[in-house]
GROMACS .gro file of C-alpha atoms in nm:
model
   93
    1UNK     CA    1   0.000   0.000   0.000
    2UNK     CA    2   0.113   0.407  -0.097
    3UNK     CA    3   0.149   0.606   0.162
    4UNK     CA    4   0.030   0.943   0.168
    5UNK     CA    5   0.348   1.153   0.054
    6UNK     CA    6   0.329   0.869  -0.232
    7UNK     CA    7   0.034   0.914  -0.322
    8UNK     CA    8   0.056   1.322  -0.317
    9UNK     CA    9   0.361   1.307  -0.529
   10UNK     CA   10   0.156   1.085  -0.773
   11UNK     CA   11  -0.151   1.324  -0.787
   12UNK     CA   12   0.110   1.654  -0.820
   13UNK     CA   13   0.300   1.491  -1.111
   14UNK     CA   14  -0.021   1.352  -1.289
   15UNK     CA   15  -0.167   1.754  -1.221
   16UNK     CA   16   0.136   1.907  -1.410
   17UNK     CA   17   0.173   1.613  -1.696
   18UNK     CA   18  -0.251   1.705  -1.748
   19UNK     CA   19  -0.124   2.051  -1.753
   20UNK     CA   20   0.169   1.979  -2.064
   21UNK     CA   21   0.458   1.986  -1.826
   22UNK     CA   22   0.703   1.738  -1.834
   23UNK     CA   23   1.020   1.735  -1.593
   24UNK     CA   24   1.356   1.716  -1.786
   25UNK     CA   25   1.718   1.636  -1.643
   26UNK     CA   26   2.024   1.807  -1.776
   27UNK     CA   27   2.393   1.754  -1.725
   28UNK     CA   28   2.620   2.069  -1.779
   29UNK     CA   29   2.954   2.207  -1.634
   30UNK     CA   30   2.922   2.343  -1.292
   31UNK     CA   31   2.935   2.696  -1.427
   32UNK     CA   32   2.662   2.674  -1.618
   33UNK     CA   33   2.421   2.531  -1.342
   34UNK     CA   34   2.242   2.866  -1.290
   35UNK     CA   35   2.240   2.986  -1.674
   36UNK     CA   36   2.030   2.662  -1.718
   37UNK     CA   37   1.797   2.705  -1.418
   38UNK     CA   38   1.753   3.083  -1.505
   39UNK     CA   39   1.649   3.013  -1.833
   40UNK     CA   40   1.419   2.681  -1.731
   41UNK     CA   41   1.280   3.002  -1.500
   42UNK     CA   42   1.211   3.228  -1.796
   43UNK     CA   43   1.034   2.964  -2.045
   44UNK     CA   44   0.789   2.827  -1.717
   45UNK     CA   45   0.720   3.204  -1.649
   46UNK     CA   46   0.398   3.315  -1.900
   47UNK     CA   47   0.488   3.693  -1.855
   48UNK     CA   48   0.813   3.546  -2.054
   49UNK     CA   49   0.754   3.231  -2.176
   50UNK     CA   50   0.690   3.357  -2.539
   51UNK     CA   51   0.970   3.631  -2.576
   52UNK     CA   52   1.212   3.343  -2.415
   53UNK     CA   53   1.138   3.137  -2.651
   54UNK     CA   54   1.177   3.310  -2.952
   55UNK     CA   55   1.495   3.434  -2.812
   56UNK     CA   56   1.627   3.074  -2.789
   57UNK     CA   57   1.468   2.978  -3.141
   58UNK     CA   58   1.643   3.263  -3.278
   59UNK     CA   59   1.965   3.197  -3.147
   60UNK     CA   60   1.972   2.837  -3.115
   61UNK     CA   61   1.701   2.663  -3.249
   62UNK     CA   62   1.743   2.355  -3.466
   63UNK     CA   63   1.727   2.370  -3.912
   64UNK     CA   64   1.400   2.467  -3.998
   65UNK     CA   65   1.237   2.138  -4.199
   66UNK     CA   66   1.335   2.058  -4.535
   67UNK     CA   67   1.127   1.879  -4.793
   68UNK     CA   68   1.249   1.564  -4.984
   69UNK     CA   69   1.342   1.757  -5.282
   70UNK     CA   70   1.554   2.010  -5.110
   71UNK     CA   71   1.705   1.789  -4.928
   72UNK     CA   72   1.834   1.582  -5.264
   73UNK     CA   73   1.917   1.885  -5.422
   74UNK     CA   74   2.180   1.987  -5.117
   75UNK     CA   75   2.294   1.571  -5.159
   76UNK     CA   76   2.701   1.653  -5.170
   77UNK     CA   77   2.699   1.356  -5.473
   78UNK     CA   78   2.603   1.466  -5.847
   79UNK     CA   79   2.231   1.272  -5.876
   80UNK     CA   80   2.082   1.270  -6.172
   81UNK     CA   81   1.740   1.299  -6.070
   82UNK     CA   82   1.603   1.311  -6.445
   83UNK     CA   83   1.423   1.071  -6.554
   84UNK     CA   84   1.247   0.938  -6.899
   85UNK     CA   85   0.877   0.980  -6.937
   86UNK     CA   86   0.707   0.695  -6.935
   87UNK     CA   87   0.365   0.687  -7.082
   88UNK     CA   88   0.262   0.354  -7.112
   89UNK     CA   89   0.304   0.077  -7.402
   90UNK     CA   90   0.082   0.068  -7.696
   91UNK     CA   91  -0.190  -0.182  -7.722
   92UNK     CA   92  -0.396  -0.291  -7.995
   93UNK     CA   93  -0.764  -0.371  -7.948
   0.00000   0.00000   0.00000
C-alpha cells in the first residue's frame, strides 16, 4: 500500500503532466548550473515564456524542416534525378 506523501507526489506529477509539463534532467559544467535554471525560469514564467522562446529559437534553435526535394538537391553527390517519361506501351484492341 502508498502512503500518503506517495500518493501526493503521484496526484502533483499527474496535475502538471494534465497541464503539458514534463520534468527534464540536464547535465552541464558546474558553471553553467544557474544559466540553465535561469532560463528553465524564464520559459515556465507566461509573462516570458513567449519572448524566451523566440529568443532561444532565434539563437539556437534547430534547421528549420526541409522537404524531400531540397534535401536531394543539397545531396554533396552529383544525382541525376532526371528521368524518362514513361507513358505507357501501346496496345492494340
Amino acid at each position: 500500500m502508498a502512503s500518503r506523501q506517495t500518493l501526493a507526489e503521484r496526484g502533483y506529477r499527474n496535475r502538471l503532466k494534465r497541464g503539458g509539463w514534463v520534468r527534464c534532467e540536464v547535465k552541464v559544467r558546474r558553471d553553467d548550473v544557474e544559466l540553465i535554471r535561469t532560463v528553465a525560469a524564464a520559459l515556465r514564467d507566461p509573462d516570458r515564456h513567449a519572448t524566451t522562446r523566440a529568443l532561444l529559437r532565434d539563437r539556437l534553435g534547430a534547421p528549420r524542416p526541409r522537404g524531400f526535394k531540397e534535401l536531394l538537391a543539397s545531396c554533396p553527390v552529383d544525382l541525376d534525378l532526371d528521368r524518362p517519361r514513361d507513358l505507357g506501351r501501346d496496345i492494340e484492341i
